[in-house]
XYZ file of C-alpha atoms in Angstrom:
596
model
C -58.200 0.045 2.558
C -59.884 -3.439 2.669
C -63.399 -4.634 2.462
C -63.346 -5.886 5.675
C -62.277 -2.353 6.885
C -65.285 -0.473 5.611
C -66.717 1.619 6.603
C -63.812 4.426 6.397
C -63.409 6.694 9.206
C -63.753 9.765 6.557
C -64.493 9.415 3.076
C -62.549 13.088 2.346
C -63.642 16.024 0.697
C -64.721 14.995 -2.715
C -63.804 17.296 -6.225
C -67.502 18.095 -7.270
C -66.801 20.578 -9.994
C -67.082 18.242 -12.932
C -68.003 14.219 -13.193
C -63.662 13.336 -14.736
C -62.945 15.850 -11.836
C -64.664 14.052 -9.392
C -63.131 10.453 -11.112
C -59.977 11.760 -10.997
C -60.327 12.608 -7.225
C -61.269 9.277 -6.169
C -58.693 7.409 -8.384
C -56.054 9.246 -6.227
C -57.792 8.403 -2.771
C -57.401 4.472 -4.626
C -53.843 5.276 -4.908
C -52.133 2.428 -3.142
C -54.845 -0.111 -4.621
C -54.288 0.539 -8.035
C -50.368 0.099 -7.508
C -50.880 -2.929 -5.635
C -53.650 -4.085 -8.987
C -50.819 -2.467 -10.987
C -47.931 -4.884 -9.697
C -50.160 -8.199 -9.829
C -51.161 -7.505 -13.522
C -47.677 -7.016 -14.648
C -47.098 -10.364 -13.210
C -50.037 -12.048 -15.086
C -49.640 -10.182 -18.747
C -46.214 -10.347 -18.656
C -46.376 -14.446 -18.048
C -48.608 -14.419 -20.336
C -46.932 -12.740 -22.984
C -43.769 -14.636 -21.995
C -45.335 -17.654 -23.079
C -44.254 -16.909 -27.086
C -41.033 -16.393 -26.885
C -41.421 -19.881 -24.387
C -42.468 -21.637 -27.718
C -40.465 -19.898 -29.980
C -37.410 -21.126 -27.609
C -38.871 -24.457 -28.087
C -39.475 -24.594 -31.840
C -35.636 -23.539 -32.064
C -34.299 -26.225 -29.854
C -36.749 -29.016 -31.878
C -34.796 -28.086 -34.758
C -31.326 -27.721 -33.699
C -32.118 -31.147 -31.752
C -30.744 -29.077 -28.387
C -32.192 -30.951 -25.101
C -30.854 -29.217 -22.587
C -32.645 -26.114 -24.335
C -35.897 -27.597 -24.841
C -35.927 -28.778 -21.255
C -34.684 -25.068 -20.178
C -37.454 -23.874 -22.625
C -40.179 -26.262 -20.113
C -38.973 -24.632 -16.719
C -39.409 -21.446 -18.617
C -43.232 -22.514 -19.618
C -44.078 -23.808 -16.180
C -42.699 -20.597 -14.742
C -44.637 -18.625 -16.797
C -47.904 -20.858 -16.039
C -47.482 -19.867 -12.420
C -47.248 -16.168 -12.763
C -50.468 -16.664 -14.831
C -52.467 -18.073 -12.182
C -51.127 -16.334 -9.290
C -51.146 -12.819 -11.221
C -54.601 -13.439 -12.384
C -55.984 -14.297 -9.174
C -54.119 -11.693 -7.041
C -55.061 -8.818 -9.848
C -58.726 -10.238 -9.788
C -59.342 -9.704 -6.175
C -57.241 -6.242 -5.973
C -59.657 -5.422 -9.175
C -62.562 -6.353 -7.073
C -61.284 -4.941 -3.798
C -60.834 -1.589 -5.354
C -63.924 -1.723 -7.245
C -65.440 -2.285 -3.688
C -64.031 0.311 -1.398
C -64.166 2.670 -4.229
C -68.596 2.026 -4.561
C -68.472 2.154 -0.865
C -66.734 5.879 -0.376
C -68.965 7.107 -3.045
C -72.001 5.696 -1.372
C -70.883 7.441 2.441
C -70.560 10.594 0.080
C -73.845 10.279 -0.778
C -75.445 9.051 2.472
C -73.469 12.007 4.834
C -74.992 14.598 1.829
C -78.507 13.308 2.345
C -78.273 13.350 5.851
C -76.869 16.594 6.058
C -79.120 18.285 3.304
C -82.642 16.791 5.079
C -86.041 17.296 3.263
C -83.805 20.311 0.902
C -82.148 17.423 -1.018
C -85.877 16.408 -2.809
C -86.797 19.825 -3.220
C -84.036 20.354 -5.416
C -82.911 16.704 -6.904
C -85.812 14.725 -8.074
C -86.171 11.168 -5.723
C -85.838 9.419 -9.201
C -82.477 10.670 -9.292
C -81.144 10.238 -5.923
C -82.169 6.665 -6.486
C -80.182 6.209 -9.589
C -77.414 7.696 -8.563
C -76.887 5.530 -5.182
C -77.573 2.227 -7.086
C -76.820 2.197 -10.804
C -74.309 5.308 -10.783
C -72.416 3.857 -7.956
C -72.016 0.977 -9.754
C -70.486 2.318 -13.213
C -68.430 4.283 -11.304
C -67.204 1.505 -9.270
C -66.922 -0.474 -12.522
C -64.241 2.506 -13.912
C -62.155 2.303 -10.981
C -61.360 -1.651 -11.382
C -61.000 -1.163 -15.055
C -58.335 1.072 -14.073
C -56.958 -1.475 -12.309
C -56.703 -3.542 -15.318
C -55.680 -0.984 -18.192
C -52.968 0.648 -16.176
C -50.900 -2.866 -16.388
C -51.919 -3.774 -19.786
C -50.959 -0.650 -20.984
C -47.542 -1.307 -19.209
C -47.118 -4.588 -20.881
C -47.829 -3.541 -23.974
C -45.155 -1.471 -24.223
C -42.963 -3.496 -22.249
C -43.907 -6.138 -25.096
C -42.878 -4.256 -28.401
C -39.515 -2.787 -26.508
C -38.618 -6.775 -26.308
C -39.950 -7.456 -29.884
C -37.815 -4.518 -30.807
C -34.847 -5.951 -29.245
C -35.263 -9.217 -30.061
C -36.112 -9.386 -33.767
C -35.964 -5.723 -34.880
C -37.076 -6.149 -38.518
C -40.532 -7.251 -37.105
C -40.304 -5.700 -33.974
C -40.113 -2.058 -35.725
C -43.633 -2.930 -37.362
C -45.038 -4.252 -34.495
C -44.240 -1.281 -32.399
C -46.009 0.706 -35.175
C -48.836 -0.835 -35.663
C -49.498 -1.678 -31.738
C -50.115 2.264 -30.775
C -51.977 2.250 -34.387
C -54.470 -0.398 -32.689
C -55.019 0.859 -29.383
C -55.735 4.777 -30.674
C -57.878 3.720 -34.160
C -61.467 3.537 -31.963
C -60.558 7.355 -30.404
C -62.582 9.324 -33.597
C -65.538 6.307 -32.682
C -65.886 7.568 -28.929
C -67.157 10.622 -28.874
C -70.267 9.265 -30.772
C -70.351 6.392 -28.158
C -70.225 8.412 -25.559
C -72.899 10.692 -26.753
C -75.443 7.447 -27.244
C -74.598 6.375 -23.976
C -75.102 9.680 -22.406
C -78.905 9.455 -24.209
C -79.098 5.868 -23.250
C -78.469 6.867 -19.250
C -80.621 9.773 -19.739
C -83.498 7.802 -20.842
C -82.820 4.987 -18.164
C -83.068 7.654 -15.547
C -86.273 9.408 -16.868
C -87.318 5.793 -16.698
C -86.012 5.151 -12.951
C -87.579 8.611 -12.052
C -91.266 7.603 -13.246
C -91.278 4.403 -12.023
C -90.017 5.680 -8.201
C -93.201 8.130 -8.457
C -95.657 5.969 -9.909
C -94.312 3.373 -6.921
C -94.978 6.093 -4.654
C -98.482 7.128 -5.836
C -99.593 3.562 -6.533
C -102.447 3.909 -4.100
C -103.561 7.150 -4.958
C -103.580 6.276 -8.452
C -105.692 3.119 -8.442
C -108.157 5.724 -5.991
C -108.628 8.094 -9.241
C -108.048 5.294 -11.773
C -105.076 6.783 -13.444
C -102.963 3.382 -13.389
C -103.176 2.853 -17.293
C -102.122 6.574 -17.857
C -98.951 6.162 -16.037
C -98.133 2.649 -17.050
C -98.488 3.845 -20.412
C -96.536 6.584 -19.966
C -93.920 4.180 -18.370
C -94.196 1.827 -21.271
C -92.721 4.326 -23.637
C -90.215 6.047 -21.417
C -89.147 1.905 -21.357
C -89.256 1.773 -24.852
C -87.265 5.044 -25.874
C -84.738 3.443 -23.388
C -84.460 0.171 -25.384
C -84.172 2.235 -28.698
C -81.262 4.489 -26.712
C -79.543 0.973 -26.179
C -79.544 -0.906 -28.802
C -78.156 2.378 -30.546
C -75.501 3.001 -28.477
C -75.320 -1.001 -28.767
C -74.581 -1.036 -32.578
C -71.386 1.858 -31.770
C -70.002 -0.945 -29.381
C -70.403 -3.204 -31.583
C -68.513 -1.488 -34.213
C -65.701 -0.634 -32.228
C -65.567 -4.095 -31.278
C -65.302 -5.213 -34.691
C -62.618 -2.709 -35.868
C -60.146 -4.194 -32.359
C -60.772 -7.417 -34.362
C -60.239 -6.430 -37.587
C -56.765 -4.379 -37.031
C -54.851 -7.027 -35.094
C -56.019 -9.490 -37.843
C -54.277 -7.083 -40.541
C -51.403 -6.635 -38.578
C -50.819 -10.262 -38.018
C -51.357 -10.818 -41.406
C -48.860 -8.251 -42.537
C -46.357 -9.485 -40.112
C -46.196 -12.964 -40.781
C -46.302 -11.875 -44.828
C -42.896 -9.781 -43.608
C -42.155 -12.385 -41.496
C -42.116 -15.222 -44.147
C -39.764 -13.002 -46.383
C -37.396 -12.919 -43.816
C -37.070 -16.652 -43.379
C -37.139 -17.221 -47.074
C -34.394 -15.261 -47.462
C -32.518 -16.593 -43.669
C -32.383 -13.260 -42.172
C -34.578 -14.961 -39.153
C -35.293 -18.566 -37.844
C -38.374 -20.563 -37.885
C -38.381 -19.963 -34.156
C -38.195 -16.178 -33.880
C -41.055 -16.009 -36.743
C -43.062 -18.140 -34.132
C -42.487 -16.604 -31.417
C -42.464 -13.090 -32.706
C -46.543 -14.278 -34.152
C -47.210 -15.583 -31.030
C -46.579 -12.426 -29.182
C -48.845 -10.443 -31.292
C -51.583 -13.293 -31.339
C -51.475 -12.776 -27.181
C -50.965 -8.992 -27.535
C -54.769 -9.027 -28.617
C -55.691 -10.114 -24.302
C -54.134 -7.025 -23.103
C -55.760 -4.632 -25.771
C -59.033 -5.647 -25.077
C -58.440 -3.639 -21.968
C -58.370 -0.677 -23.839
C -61.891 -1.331 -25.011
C -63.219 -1.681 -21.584
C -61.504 1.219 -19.988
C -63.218 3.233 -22.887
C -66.740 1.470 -22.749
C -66.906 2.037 -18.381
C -65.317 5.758 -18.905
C -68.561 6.469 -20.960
C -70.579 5.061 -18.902
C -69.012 6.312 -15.630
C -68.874 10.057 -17.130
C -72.306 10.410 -16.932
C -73.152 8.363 -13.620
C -69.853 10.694 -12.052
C -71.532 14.313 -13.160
C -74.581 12.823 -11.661
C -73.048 11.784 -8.361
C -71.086 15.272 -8.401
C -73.975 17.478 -8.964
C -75.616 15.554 -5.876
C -72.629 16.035 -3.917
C -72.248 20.103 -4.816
C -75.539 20.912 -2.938
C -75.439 22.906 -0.060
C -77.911 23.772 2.658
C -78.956 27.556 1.795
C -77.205 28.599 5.635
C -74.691 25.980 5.252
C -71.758 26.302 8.278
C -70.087 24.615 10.977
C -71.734 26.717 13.533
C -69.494 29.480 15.702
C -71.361 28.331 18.641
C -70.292 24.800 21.117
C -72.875 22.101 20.481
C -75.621 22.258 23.266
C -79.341 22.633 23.282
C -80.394 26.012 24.281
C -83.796 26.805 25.541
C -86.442 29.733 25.527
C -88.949 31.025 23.162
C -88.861 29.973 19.220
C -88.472 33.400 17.560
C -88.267 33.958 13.097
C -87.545 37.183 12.295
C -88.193 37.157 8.939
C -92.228 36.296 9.168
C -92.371 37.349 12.963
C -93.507 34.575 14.223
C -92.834 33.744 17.740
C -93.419 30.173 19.630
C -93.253 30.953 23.636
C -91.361 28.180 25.216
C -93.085 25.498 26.877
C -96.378 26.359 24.973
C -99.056 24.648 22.422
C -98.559 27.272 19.305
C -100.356 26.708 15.894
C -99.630 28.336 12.989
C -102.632 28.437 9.798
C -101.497 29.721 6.540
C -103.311 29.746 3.516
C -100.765 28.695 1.162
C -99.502 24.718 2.319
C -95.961 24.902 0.299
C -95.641 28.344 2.152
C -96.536 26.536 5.428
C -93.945 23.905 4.240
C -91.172 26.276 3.948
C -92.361 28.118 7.082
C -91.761 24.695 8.965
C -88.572 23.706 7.779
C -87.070 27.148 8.459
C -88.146 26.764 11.777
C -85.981 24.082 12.071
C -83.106 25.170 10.524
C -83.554 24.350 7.327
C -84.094 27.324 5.084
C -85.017 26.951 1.750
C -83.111 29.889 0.785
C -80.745 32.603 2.561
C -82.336 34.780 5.254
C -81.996 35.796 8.752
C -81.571 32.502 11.520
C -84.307 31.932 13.319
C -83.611 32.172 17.001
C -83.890 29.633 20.109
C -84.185 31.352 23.280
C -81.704 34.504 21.528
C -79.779 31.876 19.877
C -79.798 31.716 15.640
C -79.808 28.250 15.211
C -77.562 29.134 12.050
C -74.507 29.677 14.968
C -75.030 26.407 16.091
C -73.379 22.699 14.958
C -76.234 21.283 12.688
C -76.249 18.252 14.938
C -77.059 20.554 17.926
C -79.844 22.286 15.104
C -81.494 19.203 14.417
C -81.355 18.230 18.013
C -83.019 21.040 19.134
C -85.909 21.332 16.881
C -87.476 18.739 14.982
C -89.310 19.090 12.293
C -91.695 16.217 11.190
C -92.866 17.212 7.190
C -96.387 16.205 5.763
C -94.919 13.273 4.141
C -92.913 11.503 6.478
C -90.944 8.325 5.674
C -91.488 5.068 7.175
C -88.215 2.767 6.317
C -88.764 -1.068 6.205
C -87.669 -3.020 9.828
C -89.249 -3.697 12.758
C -91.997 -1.187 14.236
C -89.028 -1.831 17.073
C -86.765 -0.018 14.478
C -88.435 2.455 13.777
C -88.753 3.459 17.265
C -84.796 3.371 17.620
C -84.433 7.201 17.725
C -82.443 9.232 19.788
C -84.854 10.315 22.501
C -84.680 11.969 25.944
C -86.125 9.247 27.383
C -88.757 10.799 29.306
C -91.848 9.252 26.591
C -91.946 5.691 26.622
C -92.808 4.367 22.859
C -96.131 3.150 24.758
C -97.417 6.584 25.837
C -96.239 8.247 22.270
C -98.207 5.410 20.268
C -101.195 5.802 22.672
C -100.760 10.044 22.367
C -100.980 9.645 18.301
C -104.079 7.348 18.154
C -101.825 4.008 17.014
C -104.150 1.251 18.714
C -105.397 -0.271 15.503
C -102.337 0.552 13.859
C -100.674 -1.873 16.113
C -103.534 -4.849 15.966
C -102.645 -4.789 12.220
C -99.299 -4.874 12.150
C -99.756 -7.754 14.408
C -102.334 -9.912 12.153
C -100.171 -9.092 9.085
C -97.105 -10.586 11.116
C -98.407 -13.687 13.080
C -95.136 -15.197 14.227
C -94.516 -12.027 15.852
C -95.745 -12.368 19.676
C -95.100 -8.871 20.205
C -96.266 -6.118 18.237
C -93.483 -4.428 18.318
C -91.696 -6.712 16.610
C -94.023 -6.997 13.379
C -92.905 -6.168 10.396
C -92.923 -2.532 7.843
C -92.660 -2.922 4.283
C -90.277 -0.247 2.262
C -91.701 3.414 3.054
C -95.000 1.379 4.956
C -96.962 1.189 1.556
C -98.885 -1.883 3.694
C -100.308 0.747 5.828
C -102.712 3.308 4.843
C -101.932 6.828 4.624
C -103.820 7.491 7.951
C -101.967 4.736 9.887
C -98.336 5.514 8.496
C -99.044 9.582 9.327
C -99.837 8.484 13.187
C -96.803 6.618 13.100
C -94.780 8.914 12.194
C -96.225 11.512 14.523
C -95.554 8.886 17.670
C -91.744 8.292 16.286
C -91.635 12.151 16.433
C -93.572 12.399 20.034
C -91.006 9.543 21.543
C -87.764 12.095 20.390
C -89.031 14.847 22.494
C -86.971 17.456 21.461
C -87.153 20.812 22.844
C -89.299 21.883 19.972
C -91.132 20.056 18.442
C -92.460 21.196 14.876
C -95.362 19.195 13.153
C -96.562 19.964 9.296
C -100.174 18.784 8.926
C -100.012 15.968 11.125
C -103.496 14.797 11.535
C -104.275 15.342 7.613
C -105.162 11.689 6.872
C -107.053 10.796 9.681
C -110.804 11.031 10.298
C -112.287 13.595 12.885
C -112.580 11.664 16.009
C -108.935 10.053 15.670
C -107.933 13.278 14.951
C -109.392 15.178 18.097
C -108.633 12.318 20.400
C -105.050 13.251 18.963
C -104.894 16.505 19.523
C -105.485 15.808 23.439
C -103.241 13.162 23.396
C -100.047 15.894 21.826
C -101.111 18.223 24.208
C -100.600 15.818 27.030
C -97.195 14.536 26.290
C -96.055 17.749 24.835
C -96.703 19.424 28.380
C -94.006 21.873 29.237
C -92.365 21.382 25.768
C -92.930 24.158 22.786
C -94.369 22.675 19.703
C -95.305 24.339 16.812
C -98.510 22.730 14.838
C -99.183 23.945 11.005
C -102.703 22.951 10.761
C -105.911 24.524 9.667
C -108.003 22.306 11.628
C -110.304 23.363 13.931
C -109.888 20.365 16.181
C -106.714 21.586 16.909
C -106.589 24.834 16.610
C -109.272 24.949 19.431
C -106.504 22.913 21.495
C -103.665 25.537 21.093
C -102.893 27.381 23.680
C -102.502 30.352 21.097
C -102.879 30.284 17.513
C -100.773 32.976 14.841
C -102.453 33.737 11.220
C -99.579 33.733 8.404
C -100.715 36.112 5.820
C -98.386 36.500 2.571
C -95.010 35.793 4.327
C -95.787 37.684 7.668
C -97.993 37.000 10.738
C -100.667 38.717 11.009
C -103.307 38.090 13.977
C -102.288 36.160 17.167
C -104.772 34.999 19.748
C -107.066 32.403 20.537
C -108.910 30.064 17.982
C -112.321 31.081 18.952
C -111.459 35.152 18.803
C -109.579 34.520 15.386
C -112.358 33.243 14.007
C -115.060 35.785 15.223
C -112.869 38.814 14.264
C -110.232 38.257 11.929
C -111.739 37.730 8.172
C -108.901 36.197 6.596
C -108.676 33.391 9.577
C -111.976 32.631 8.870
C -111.751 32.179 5.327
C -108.760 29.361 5.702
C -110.482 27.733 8.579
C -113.708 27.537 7.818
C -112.922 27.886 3.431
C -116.510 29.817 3.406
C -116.884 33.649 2.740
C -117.568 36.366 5.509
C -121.372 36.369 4.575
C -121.701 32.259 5.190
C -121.609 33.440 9.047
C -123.350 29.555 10.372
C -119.636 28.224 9.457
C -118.477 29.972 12.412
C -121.106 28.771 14.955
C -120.273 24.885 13.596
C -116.252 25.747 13.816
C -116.955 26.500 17.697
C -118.661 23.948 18.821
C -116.972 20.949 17.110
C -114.562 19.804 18.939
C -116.470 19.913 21.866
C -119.235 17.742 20.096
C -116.739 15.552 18.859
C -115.125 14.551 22.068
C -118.553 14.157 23.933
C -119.566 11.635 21.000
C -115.856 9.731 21.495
């Protein structure tokens, strides 16, 4: 795989039962780019290790006065200089390129597990999280795979390296092949305490990540009730424990760095001490004593690897368990579907509260608890929150169907619905049916002004619908992004159409003007409205009371609210005996839409 061949077809079927597991799985699926990284580095350390026993060939034919030799001895050098530049750049880019593909399969892992969990994947991973684990994790993880890339030919040269010392001079090759292994394994008892402090240090950083994503978020509601300095203090220390975490974990780097400095330095000392001995008493020349210190001065460039491959394992661990855990969630009814995709029709039918939507009909649904509401919603689409019988579309469980063919068939639009940054143009690139224009879905959800200030905010842009969103529409107000939303939704027109408090944020006259203008494109189509407003409530053609997990009274606004107590009490949130509510809960809409 090469960059410019990304995206790939199919990422596979990643090993999620532990973060090394899930490393190990995508080092294999890098297969043919690490041995292609594998064969470049042996070129490059190899030249570069050559170039001793280049010198010590050189030093030798100085002092037996050979020519011929010292000249063979500069082919050798310039040969070696070549297979140092051309190894280092060819191992630098298939470094790179498998750093690359490897950060881009993990992130299509991620983004087909977000799209195919929905609104379940920030009920049960916190947004924080998902955040750090597409950016930061990616990036550690992508950082292990091209240190791979390195290590696995240093390693090779290493030993390739003391079998030549060995063979060439074995009275200082036999040390050298001792204390080489000695070098490379003396940091293993330091590791586990690295790893732990980085493991604290990520930890932290994500806490960190996680409150800063939320306070982001909230920002507006937060200046509203003045809690800015309580959060950014709390943010200030989460950022502090972090820089504690890291300059702890810091300091065990540090040390490990210092002992791969210290040990070659002993063992180069130690050799050329042997070394010296040996030409004092002629047993070697002057130019295998070079040559043979030489080779371990260089032998310090390919252990360094070693260091890395340990420092971006500790620091991919982590990011990989992360990833993983992401990656092992599954929809609560998670299948293929035993059904052919296609959109079947007919009455919207959940067994498990009793609820039933008739096709083609205006159906709202009050309940008293909103995260019950929530749940209600998304399990009407599909997306149960936990195992229980399908809810059926026209006799069909939606559970038998492909989940494209699901989400087709029902949408479900949540309280909080996200705005991403582009065009209002791009926004409004949706699969639809085409039978709503984007004009009649923006004039349905009340988005006049909404448009007249996207277009003073962008003033090159002669067309509205070309001005410009900011990330998650934080220039908008709460109000404006919610009617948004709703007209992205209204423009789909799916069969059923499923709205969670969509008029929550918007004042009384928007909101009943609204409710005409659903009702109007929505004409023949089933949609399903959790709302306890009266505005439109009065505009449902029926209206179903949700009472601890089952329905409980179906019928008309007006009736529900003369004879059904508990409908009364989440409608009009006054008690049976504050009986003028109910006279006021009548009449308003009608009042309201005379005064419009």
């Amino acid at each position: 795989m090469q960059i410019q061949d990304l995206p790939y077809p199919d990422p596979g079927v990643p090993d999620v039962r532990s973060g090394p597991r899930f490393l190990w799985w995508l080092g294999r699926n890098q297969l043919g780019g690490q041995l292609k990284a594998l064969a470049w580095g042996l070129l490059h350390f190899l030249s570069v290790c050559g170039l001793p026993f280049c010198v010590g060939l050189a030093v030798q034919a100085v002092v037996e006065r050979s020519g011929a030799r010292l000249a063979l001895t500069g082919g050798l050098l310039l040969l070696c200089g070549a297979g140092i530049a051309l190894g280092d750049v060819m191992l630098h880019r298939a470094a790179v390129t498998n750093w690359i593909t490897a950060s881009a399969r993990v992130q299509q892992l991620l983004a087909r597990r977000t799209a195919h969990l929905g609104s379940a994947l920030t009920r049960r991973v916190a947004a924080g999280e998902v955040v750090a684990v597409s950016t930061g994790d990616v990036e550690k993880i992508g950082w292990f795979v091209e240190a791979v890339s390195r290590v696995s030919a240093a390693a090779v040269t290493v030993v390739a390296v003391c079998v030549g010392l060995v063979v060439y001079e074995p009275s200082l090759g036999v040390l050298v092949a001792v204390g080489v292994p000695v070098l490379a394994l003396a940091v293993l008892p330091l590791l586990p305490r690295a790893t732990r402090r980085a493991d604290v240090q990520r930890e932290k950083a994500g806490r960190a990540t996680e409150l800063a994503s939320d306070t982001v978020a909230g920002l507006r509601v937060l200046r509203g009730i003045g809690g800015e300095e309580l959060f950014l203090d709390r943010y200030r220390e989460a950022s502090q424990e972090v820089r504690t975490a890291a300059v702890r974990s810091a300091r065990m780097w540090s040390l490990i760095a210092a002992v791969q400095v210290l040990l070659p330095g002993l063992l180069m000392i130690a050799v050329v001490w042997r070394g010296v001995q040996l030409a004092h008493e002629g047993r070697i020349t002057v130019g295998e004593l070079v040559a043979v210190y030489s080779s371990i001065m260089l032998l310090t460039y390919p252990l360094q690897h070693f260091q890395e491959i340990a420092m971006a394992y500790s620091f991919s661990r982590p990011s990989a368990r992360r990833a993983a855990r992401v990656l092992s969630l599954r929809r609560a009814m998670d299948s293929t579907g035993s059904r052919e995709a296609g959109t079947p029709t007919g009455d919207l039918h959940d067994p498990r509260t009793g609820l039933l939507a008739p096709a083609g009909r205006f159906t709202a649904v009050v309940c008293g608890d909103p995260d019950a509401a929530g749940l209600l919603a998304e399990r009407l689409g599909g997306h149960p929150a936990e195992k229980s019988a399908s809810v059926l579309l026209g006799g069909v469980p939606l559970d038998d169907l492909p989940l494209g063919s699901a989400r087709t068939a029902v949408l479900v639009q949540d309280k909080d619905p996200v705005l991403l940054s582009g065009s209002l143009r791009d926004l409004f690139d949706v699969p639809a049916s085409g039978k709503v224009s984007a004009e009649e879905a923006l004039a349905a959800a009340q988005c006049g002004d909404v448009l007249d200030a996207l277009a003073q905010g962008s003033a090159h842009a002669g067309d509205p619908m070309d001005a410009r969103i900011t990330e998650r529409g934080r220039s908008l107000s709460g109000g404006q992004r919610q009617r948004l939303a709703l007209a992205r939704s209204l423009l789909t027109d799916p069969e059923v159409l499923v709205l969670d408090e969509p008029t929550s944020a918007v004042d009384s006259h928007t909101e009943a003007r609204i409710a005409a203008g659903v009702r109007e494109v929505r004409a023949g189509r089933t949609t399903v409205v959790f709302t306890s407003s009266p505005l439109l409530l009065d505009r449902a053609d029926q209206v179903v009371l949700v009472h601890e997990g089952k329905v409980a009274a179906v019928g008309p606004h007006r009736e529900l609210v003369r004879g059904e107590p508990r409908y009364r009490a989440v409608v009009t949130r006054e008690s049976d005996d504050e009986t003028p509510a109910s006279h006021d809960v009548l009449t308003a809409p009608e009042e309201i839409e005379e005064s419009a």
